[in-house]
Short mmCIF file of C-alpha atoms and ligand atoms in Angstrom, two decimals:
data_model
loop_
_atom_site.label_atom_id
_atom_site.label_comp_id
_atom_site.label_asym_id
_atom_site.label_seq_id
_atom_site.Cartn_x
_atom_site.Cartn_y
_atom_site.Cartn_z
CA UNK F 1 0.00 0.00 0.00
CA UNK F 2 0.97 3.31 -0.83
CA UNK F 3 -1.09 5.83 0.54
CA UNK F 4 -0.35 9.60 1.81
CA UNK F 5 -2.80 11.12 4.19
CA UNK F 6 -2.17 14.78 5.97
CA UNK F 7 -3.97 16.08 8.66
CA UNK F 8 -3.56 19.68 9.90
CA UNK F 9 -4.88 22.24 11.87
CA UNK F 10 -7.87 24.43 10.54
CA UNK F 11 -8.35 27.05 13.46
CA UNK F 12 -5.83 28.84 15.76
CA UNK F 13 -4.93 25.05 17.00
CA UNK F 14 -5.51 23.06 19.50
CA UNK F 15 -8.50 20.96 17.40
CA UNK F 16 -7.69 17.75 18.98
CA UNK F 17 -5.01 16.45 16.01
CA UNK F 18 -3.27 14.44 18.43
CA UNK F 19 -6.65 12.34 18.99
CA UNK F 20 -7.31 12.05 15.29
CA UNK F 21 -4.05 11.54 14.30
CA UNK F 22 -3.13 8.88 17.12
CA UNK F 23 -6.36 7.19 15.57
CA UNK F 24 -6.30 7.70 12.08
CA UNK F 25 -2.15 6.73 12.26
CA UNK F 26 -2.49 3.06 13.32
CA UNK F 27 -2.84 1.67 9.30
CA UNK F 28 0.25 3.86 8.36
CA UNK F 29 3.89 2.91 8.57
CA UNK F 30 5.06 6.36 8.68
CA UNK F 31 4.46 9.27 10.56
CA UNK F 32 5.55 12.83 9.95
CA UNK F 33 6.19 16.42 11.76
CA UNK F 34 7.22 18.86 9.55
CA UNK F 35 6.75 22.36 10.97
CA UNK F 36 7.02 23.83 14.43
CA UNK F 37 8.60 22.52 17.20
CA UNK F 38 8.13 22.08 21.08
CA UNK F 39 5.66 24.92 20.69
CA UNK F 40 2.55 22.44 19.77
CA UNK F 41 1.20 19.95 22.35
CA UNK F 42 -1.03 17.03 21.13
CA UNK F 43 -3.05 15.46 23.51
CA UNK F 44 -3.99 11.43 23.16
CA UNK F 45 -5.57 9.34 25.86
CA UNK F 46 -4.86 5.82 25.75
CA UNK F 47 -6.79 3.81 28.34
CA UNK F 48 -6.87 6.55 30.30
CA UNK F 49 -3.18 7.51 29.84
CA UNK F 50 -2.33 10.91 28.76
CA UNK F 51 0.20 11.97 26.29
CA UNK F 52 1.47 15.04 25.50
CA UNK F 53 3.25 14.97 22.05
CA UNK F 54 5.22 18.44 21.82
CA UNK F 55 8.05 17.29 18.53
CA UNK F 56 7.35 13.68 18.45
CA UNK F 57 4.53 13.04 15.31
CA UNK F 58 1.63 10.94 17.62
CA UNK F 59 1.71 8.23 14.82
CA UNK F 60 5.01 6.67 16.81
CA UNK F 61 2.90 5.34 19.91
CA UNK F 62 2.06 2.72 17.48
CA UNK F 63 4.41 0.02 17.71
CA UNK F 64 4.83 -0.74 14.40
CA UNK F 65 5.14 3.11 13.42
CA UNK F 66 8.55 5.09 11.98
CA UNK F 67 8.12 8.68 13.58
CA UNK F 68 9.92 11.57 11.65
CA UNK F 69 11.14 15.02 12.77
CA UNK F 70 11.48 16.76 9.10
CA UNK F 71 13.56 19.17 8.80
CA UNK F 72 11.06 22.25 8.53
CA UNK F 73 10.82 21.84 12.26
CA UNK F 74 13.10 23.08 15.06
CA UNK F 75 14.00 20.76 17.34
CA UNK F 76 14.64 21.82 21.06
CA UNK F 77 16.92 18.91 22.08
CA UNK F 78 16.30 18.67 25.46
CA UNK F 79 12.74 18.31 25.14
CA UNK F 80 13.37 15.82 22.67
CA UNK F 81 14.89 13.88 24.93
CA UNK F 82 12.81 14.66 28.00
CA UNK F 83 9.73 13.41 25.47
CA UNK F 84 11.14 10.59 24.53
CA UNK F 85 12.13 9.13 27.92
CA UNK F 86 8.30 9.95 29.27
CA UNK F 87 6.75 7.91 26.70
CA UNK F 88 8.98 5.08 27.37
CA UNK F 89 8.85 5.36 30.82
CA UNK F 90 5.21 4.57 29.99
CA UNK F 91 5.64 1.29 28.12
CA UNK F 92 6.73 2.33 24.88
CA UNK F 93 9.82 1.92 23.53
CA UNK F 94 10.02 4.82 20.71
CA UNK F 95 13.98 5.44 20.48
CA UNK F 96 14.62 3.06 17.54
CA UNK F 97 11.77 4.20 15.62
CA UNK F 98 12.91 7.97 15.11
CA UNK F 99 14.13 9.51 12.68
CA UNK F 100 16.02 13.08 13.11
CA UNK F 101 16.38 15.28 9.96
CA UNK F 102 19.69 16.56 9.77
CA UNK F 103 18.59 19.96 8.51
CA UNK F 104 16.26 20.44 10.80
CA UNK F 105 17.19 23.67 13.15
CA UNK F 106 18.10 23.44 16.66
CA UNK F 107 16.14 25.59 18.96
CA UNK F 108 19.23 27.58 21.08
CA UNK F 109 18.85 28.55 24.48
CA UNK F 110 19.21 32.54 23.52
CA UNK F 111 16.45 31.91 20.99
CA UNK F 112 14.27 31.07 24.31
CA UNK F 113 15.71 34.66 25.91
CA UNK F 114 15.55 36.07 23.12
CA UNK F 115 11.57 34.99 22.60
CA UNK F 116 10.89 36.39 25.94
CA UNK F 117 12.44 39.86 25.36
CA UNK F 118 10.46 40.09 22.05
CA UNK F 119 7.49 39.45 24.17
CA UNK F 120 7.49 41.96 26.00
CA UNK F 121 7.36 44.39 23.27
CA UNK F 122 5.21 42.30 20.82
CA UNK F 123 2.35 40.84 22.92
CA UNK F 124 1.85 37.68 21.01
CA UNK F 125 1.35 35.36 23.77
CA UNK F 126 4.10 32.64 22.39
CA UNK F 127 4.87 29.70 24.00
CA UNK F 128 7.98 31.00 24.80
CA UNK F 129 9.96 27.93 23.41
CA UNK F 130 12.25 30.17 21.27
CA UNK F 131 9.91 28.78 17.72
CA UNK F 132 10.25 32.79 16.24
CA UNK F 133 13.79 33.69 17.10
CA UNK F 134 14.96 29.98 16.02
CA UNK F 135 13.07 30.84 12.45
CA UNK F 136 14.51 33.92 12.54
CA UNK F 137 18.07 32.50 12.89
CA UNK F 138 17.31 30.14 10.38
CA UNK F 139 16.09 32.94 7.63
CA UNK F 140 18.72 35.20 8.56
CA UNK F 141 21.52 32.28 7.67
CA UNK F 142 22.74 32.09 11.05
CA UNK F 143 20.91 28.83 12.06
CA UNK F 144 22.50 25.92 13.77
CA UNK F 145 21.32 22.64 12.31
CA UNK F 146 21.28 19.15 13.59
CA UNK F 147 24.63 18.40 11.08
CA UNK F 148 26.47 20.89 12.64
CA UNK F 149 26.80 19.58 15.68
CA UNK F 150 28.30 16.47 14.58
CA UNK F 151 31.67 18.88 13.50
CA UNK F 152 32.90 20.41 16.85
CA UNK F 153 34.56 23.42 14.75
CA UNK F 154 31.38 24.18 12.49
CA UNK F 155 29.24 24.64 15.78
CA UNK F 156 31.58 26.46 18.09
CA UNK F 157 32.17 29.16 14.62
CA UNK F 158 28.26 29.37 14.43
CA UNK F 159 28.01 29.45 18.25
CA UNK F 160 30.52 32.12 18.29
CA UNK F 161 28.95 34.30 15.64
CA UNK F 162 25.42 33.52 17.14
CA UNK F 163 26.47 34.77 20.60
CA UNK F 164 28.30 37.94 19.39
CA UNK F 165 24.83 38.44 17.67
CA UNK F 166 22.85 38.10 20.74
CA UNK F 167 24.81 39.47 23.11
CA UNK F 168 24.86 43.02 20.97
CA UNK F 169 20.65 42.79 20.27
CA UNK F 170 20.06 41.83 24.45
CA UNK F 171 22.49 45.01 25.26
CA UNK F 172 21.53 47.20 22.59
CA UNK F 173 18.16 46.96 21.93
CA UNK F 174 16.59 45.38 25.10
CA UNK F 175 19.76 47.01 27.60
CA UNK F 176 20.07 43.93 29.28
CA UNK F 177 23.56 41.94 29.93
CA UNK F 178 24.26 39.02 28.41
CA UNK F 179 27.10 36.40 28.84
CA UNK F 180 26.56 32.89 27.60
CA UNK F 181 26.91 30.36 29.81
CA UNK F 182 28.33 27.01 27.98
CA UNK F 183 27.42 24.87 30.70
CA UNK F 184 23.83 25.57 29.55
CA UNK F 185 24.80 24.78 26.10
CA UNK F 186 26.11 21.80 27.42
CA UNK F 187 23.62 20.57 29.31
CA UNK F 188 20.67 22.08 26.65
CA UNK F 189 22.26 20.90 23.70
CA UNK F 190 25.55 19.08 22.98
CA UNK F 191 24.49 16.26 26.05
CA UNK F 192 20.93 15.66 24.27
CA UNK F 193 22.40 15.09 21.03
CA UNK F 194 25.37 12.92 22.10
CA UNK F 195 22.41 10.76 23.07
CA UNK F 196 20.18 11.27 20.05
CA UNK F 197 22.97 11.59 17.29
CA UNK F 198 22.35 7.93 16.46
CA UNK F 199 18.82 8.70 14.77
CA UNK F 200 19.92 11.55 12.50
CA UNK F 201 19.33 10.78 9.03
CA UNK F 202 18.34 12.72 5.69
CA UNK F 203 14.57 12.13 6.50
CA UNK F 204 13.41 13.47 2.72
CA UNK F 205 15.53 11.11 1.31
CA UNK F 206 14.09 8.55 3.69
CA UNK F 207 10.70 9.50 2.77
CA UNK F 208 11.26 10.09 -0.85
CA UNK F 209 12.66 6.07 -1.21
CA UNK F 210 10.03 4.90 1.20
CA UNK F 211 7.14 3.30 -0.43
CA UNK F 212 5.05 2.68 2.32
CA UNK F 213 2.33 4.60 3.92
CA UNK F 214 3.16 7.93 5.17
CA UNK F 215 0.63 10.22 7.51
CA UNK F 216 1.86 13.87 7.97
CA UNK F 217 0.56 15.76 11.20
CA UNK F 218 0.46 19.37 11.22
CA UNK F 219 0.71 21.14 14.36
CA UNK F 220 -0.53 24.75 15.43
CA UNK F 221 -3.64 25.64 12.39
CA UNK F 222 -4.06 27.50 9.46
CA UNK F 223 -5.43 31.05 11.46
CA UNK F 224 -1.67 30.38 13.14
CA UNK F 225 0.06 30.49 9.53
CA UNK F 226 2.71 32.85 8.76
CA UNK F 227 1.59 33.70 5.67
CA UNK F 228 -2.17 32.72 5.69
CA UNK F 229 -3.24 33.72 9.41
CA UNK F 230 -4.27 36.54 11.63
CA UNK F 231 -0.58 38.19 11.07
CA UNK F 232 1.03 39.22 12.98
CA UNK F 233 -0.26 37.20 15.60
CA UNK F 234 0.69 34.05 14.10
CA UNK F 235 3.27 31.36 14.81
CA UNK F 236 6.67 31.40 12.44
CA UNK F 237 5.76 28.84 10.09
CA UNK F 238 3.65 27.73 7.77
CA UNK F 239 1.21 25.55 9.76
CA UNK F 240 -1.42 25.29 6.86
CA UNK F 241 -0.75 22.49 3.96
CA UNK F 242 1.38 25.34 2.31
CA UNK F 243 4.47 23.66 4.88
CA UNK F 244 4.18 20.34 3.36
CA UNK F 245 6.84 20.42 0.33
CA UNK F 246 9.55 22.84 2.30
CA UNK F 247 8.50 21.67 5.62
CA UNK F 248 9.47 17.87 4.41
CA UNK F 249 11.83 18.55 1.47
CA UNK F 250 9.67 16.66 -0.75
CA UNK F 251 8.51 18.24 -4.02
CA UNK F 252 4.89 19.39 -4.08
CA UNK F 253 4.51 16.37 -6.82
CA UNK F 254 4.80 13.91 -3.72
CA UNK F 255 1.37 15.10 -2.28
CA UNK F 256 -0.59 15.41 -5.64
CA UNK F 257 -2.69 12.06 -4.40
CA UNK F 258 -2.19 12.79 -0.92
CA UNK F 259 -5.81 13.40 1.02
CA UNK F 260 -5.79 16.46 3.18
CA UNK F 261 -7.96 16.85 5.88
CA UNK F 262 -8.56 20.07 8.66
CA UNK F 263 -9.31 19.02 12.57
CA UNK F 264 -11.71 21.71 13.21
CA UNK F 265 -13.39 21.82 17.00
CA UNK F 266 -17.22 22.85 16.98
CA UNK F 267 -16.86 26.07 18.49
CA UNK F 268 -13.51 28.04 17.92
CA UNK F 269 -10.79 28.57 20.93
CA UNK F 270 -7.04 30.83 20.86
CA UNK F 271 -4.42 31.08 22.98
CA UNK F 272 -2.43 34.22 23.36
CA UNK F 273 -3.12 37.52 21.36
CA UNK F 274 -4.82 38.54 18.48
CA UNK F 275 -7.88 39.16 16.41
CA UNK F 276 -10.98 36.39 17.16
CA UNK F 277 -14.19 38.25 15.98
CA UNK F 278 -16.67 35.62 17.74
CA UNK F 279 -15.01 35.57 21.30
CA UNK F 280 -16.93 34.91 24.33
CA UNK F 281 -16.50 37.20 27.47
CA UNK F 282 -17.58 36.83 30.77
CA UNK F 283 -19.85 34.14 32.23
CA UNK F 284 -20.19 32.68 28.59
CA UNK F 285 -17.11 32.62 28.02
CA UNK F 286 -16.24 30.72 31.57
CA UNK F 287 -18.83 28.04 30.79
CA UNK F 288 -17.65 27.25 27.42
CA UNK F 289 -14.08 26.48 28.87
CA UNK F 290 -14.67 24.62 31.96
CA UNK F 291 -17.07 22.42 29.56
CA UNK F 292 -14.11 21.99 27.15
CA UNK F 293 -11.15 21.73 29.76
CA UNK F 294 -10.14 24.64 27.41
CA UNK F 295 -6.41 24.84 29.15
CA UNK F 296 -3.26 25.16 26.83
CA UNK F 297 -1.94 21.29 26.90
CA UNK F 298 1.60 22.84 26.45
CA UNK F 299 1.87 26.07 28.83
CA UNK F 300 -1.24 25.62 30.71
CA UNK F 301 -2.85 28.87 29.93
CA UNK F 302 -6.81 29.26 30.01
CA UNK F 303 -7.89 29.50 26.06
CA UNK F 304 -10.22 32.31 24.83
CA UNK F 305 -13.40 30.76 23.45
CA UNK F 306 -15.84 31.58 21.26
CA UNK F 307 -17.94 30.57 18.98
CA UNK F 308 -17.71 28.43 15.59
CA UNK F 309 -16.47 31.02 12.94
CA UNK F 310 -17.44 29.64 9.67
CA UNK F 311 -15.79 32.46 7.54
CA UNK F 312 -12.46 31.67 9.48
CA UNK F 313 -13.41 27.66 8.32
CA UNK F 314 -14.16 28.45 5.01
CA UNK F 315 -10.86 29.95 4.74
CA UNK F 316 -8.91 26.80 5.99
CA UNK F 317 -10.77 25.15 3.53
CA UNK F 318 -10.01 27.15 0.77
CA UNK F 319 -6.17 27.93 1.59
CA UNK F 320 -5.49 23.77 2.15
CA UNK F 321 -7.69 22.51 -0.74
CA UNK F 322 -9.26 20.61 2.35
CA UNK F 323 -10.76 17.08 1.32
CA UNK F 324 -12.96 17.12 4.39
CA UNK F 325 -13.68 18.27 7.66
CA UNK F 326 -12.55 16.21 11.06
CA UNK F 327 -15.27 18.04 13.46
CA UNK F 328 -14.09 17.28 17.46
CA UNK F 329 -15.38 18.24 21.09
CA UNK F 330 -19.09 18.24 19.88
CA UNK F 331 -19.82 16.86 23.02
CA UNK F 332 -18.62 20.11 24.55
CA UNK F 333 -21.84 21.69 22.12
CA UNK F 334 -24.23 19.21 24.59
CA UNK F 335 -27.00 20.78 26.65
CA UNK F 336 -27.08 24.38 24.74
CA UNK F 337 -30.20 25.17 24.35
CA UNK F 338 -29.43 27.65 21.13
CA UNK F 339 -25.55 27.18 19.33
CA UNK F 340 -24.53 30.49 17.21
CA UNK F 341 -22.13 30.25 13.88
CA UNK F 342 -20.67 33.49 12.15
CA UNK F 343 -21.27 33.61 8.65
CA UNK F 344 -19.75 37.19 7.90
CA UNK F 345 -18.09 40.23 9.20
CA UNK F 346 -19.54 43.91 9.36
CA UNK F 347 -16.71 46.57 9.56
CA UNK F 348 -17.86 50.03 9.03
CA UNK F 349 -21.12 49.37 7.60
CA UNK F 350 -19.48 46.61 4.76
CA UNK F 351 -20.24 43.09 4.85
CA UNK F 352 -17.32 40.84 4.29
CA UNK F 353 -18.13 37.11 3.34
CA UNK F 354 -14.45 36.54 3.07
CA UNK F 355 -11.93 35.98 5.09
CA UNK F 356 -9.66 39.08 5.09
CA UNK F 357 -6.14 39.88 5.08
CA UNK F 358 -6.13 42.91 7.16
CA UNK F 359 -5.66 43.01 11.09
CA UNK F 360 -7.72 46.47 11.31
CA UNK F 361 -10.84 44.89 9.68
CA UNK F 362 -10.05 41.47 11.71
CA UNK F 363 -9.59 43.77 14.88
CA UNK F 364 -12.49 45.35 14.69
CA UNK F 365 -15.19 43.90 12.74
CA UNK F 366 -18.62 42.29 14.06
CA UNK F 367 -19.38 38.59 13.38
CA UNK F 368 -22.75 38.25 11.50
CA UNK F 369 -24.26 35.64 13.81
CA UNK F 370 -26.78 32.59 12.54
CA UNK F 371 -28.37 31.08 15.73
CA UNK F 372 -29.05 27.48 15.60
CA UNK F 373 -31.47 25.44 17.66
CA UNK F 374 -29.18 22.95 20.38
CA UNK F 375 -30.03 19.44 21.45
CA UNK F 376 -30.94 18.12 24.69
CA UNK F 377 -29.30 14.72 24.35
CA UNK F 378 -26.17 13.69 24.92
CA UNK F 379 -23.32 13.53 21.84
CA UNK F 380 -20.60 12.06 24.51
CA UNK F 381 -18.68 8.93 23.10
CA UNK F 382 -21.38 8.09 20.58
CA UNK F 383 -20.01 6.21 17.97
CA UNK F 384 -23.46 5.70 15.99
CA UNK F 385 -24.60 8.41 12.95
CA UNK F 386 -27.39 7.01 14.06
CA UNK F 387 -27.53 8.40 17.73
CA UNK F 388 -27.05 11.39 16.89
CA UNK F 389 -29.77 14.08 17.90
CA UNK F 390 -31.27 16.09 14.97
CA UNK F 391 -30.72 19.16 15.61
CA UNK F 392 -26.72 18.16 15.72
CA UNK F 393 -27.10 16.61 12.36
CA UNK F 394 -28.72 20.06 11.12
CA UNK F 395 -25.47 21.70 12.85
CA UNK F 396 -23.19 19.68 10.52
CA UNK F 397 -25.26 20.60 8.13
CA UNK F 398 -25.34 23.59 8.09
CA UNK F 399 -21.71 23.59 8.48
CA UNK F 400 -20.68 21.36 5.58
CA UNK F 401 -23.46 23.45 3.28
CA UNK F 402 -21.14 26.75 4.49
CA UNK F 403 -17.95 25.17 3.72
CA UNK F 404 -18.60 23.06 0.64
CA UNK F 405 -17.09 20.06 2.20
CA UNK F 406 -18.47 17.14 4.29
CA UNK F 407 -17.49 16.14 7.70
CA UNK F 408 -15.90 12.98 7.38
CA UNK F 409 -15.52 12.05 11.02
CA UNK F 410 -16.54 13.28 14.44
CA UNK F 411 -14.75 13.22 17.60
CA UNK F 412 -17.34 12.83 20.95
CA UNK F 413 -15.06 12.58 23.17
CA UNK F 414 -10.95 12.38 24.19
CA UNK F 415 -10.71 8.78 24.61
CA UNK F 416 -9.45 6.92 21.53
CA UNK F 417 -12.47 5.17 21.26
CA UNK F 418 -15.04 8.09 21.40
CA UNK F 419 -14.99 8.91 17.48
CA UNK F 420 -17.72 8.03 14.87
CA UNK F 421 -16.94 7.92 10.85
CA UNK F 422 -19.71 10.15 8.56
CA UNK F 423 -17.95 9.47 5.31
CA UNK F 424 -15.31 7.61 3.88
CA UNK F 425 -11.47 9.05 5.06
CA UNK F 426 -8.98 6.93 3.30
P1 LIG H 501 -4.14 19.49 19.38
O1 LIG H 501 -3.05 20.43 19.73
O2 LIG H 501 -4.87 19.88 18.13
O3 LIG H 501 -3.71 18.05 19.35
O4 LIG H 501 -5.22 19.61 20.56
P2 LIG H 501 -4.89 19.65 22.14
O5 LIG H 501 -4.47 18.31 22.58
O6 LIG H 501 -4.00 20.80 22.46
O7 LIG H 501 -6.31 20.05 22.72
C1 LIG H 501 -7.43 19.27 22.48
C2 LIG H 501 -8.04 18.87 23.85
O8 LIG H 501 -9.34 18.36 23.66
C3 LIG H 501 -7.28 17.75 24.54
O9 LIG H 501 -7.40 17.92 25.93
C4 LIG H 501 -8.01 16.49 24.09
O10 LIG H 501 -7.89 15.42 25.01
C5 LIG H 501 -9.44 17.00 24.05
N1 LIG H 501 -10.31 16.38 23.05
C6 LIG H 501 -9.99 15.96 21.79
N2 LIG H 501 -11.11 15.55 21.13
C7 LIG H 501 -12.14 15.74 22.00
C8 LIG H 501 -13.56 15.54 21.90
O11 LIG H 501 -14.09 15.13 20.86
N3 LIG H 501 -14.30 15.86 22.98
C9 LIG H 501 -13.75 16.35 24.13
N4 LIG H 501 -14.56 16.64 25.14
N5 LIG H 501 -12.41 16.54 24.26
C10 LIG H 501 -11.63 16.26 23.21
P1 LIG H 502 -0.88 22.87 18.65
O1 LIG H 502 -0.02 22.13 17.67
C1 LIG H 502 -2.45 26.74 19.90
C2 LIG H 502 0.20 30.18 19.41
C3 LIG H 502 0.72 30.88 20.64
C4 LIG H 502 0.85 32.29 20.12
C5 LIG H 502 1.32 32.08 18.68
C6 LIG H 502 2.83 32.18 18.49
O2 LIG H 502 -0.95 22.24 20.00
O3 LIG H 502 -2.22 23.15 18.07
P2 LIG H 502 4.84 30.56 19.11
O4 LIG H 502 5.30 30.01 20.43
O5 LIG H 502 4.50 29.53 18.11
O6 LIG H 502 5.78 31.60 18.55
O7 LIG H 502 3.49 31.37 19.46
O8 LIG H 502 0.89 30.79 18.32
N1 LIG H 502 0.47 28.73 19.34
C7 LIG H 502 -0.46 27.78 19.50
N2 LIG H 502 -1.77 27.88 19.83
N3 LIG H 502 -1.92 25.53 19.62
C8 LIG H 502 -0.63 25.41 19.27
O9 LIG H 502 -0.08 24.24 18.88
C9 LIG H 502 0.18 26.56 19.24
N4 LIG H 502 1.49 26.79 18.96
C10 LIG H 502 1.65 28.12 19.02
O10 LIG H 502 -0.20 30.77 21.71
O11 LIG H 502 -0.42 32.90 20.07
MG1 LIG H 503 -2.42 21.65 21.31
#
């Protein structure tokens, strides 16, 4: 079997990949991250364990499963290493099923300062695990790649030039002092890698000869892309399906058969700053979250919620070619007696059906609300069509009718088993 499946992100993330993909990853040989790094946290519950996958694609807690780290992410070593040893420390042996990309970019610990001291002045709410400053590095040509820390003189030239970088934008610009400390690198870094050096490899190559199955997982979503989301408060890569060819090294003829599908929850949720035209305050706002457990599975930080924003949706669709919808937390819809969806913007007396470009109108527009009746019965861990209510089957309705794509699958639940197929995925 050959068969290429990518799932991604088609809000401001958080959808529940790590469910669907930890699901949808057990007929596939290969799994693949290709953008991002420690930033994204995945959440799967396996018999009522938790994992939190932060740079390890979900597809390797299958046994059978080759996980890649492509070399469009960067890779904070430590973590790495800190991931790997709490999923084995579960049961799992992972190690020998990795696969490193050499080119992939090694998160520094100045890009973590230095992602802090942008912070302050920027107000994006990152995760603070250096993902901007290590892009930045990597755009400005100063990057430090997994390679170059198998040559002790290429890395201690880069570190050198990297530090004398630093050390003049932390003094200068933020007027703070700054002396590198190479235990840190030591410890961060060079120890980390002396123990995952051994599953470094040219991953495209890897993937370009392997004929087998292959199931790509984005992380963050396509309102967090660089070039296609709410810019500039947006992650530093392309999280949308535009990552896929640079993000693996693979050319875009790879994924011409290649189903692509967007994890979408069925209301809408951000963390950090930035537009989010149908955000909930107050006592509606507080409900919605403590029904989803809507806390950040990576810094812990209560998400804003809101509801579904269907112009937002129709964007992801659009921008990824999506094949289909993957609709989760419905469950978390349960018991509302009336469920609203945006279908348009007003800003200054214009109606705008499309998603726009510009933060002002994103800023400051008003959602166009359609109010939908609820249903009284209960969506949790169904895994019948059949059992669900009407008035949620008019919801997805109404959704896929918005879209112009079906919903293919629903999540009802975070256990593994608490899914239920609407159409055919693979
Ligand atoms: P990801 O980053 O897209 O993988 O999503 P996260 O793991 O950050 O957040 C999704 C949260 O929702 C996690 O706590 C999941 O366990 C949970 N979850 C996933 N699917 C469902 C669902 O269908 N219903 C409910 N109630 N929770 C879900
Ligand atoms: P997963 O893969 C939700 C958000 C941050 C911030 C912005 C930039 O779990 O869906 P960064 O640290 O990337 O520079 O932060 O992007 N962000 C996420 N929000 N889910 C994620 O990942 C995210 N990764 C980054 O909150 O607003
Ligand atoms: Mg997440």
């Amino acid at each position: 079997m050959s068969e290429k499946l990518v799932i991604l992100g088609a809000q401001w993330g958080d959808e529940g990949k790590g469910k669907i993909v930890d699901l949808l990853s057990e007929r596939f040989d290969v799994s693949v991250r290709y953008q991002g790094g420690s930033n994204a946290g995945h959440t799967v519950v396996i018999n009522g364990v938790k994992y939190i996958m932060h740079l390890l694609p979900t597809g390797i807690l299958h046994p059978h499963n080759t996980g890649v780290i492509a070399q469009g992410m960067v890779v904070d070593l430590k973590a790495l290493e800190e991931e790997i040893a709490d999923i084995e420390a579960k049961g799992n042996p992972i190690f020998d099923r990795l696969l490193i990309s050499d080119r992939a970019h090694v998160v520094m610990p100045y890009h973590k300062l230095l992602d802090k001291l942008l912070e302050r002045k920027n107000g994006v709410g990152t995760t603070l695990r250096g993902i901007g400053p290590a892009y930045m590095f990597k755009f400005m040509r100063k990057g430090i790649r997994v390679v170059d820390l198998f040559d002790q003189r290429v890395f201690e030239r880069r570190l050198e030039e990297n530090v004398e970088f630093v050390k003049s934008v932390v003094e200068k610009v933020f007027g703070e002092r700054f002396e590198i400390d190479l235990r840190y690198i030591e410890e961060e870094v060079l120890r980390p890698f002396e123990r995952l050096k051994s599953r470094v490899a040219d991953t495209a190559k890897f993937l370009r000869e392997n004929t087998k199955s292959v199931i790509f997982e984005g992380a963050q979503g396509t309102l967090l892309d660089v070039d296609m989301g709410t810019y500039p408060f947006v992650t530093s890569s392309n999280s949308s399906a535009l990552g896929l060819a640079h993000g693996t090294g693979l050319s875009p003829k790879y994924f011409k058969d290649a189903k692509i599908y967007g994890v979408a929850k069925a209301y809408l949720t951000r963390v950090g700053g930035g537009p989010f035209p149908t955000e909930l305050k107050g006592e509606e706002a507080e409900r919605l979250r403590q029904k989803g457990g809507e806390y950040g599975a990576t810094t812990g930080r209560p998400r804003r919620v809101g509801w579904l924003d269907l112009v937002a949706l129709k964007h992801a669709v659009d921008v990824n070619a999506l094949d289909g919808l993957i609709l989760t937390k419905l469950d978390v819809l349960d018991g509302y007696p009336e469920i609203k969806v945006c279908v348009a913007y007003e800003y200054r007396g214009k109606i705008y059906e499309e998603f726009p470009s510009s933060l002002e109108v994103l800023e400051n527009c008003k959602p166009v609300y359609e109010t939908l009746p609820g249903w009284s019965g209960s969506t949790k861990g169904i895994t019948d069509p059949e059992q669900l209510p009407a008035n949620a089957r008019r919801y997805l309705e109404f959704i896929e009718n918005f879209v112009g794509v079906p919903i293919v699958m629903l999540s009802t639940g975070p256990q593994r088993h608490e899914y239920l197929f609407l159409k055919e995925v693979f």
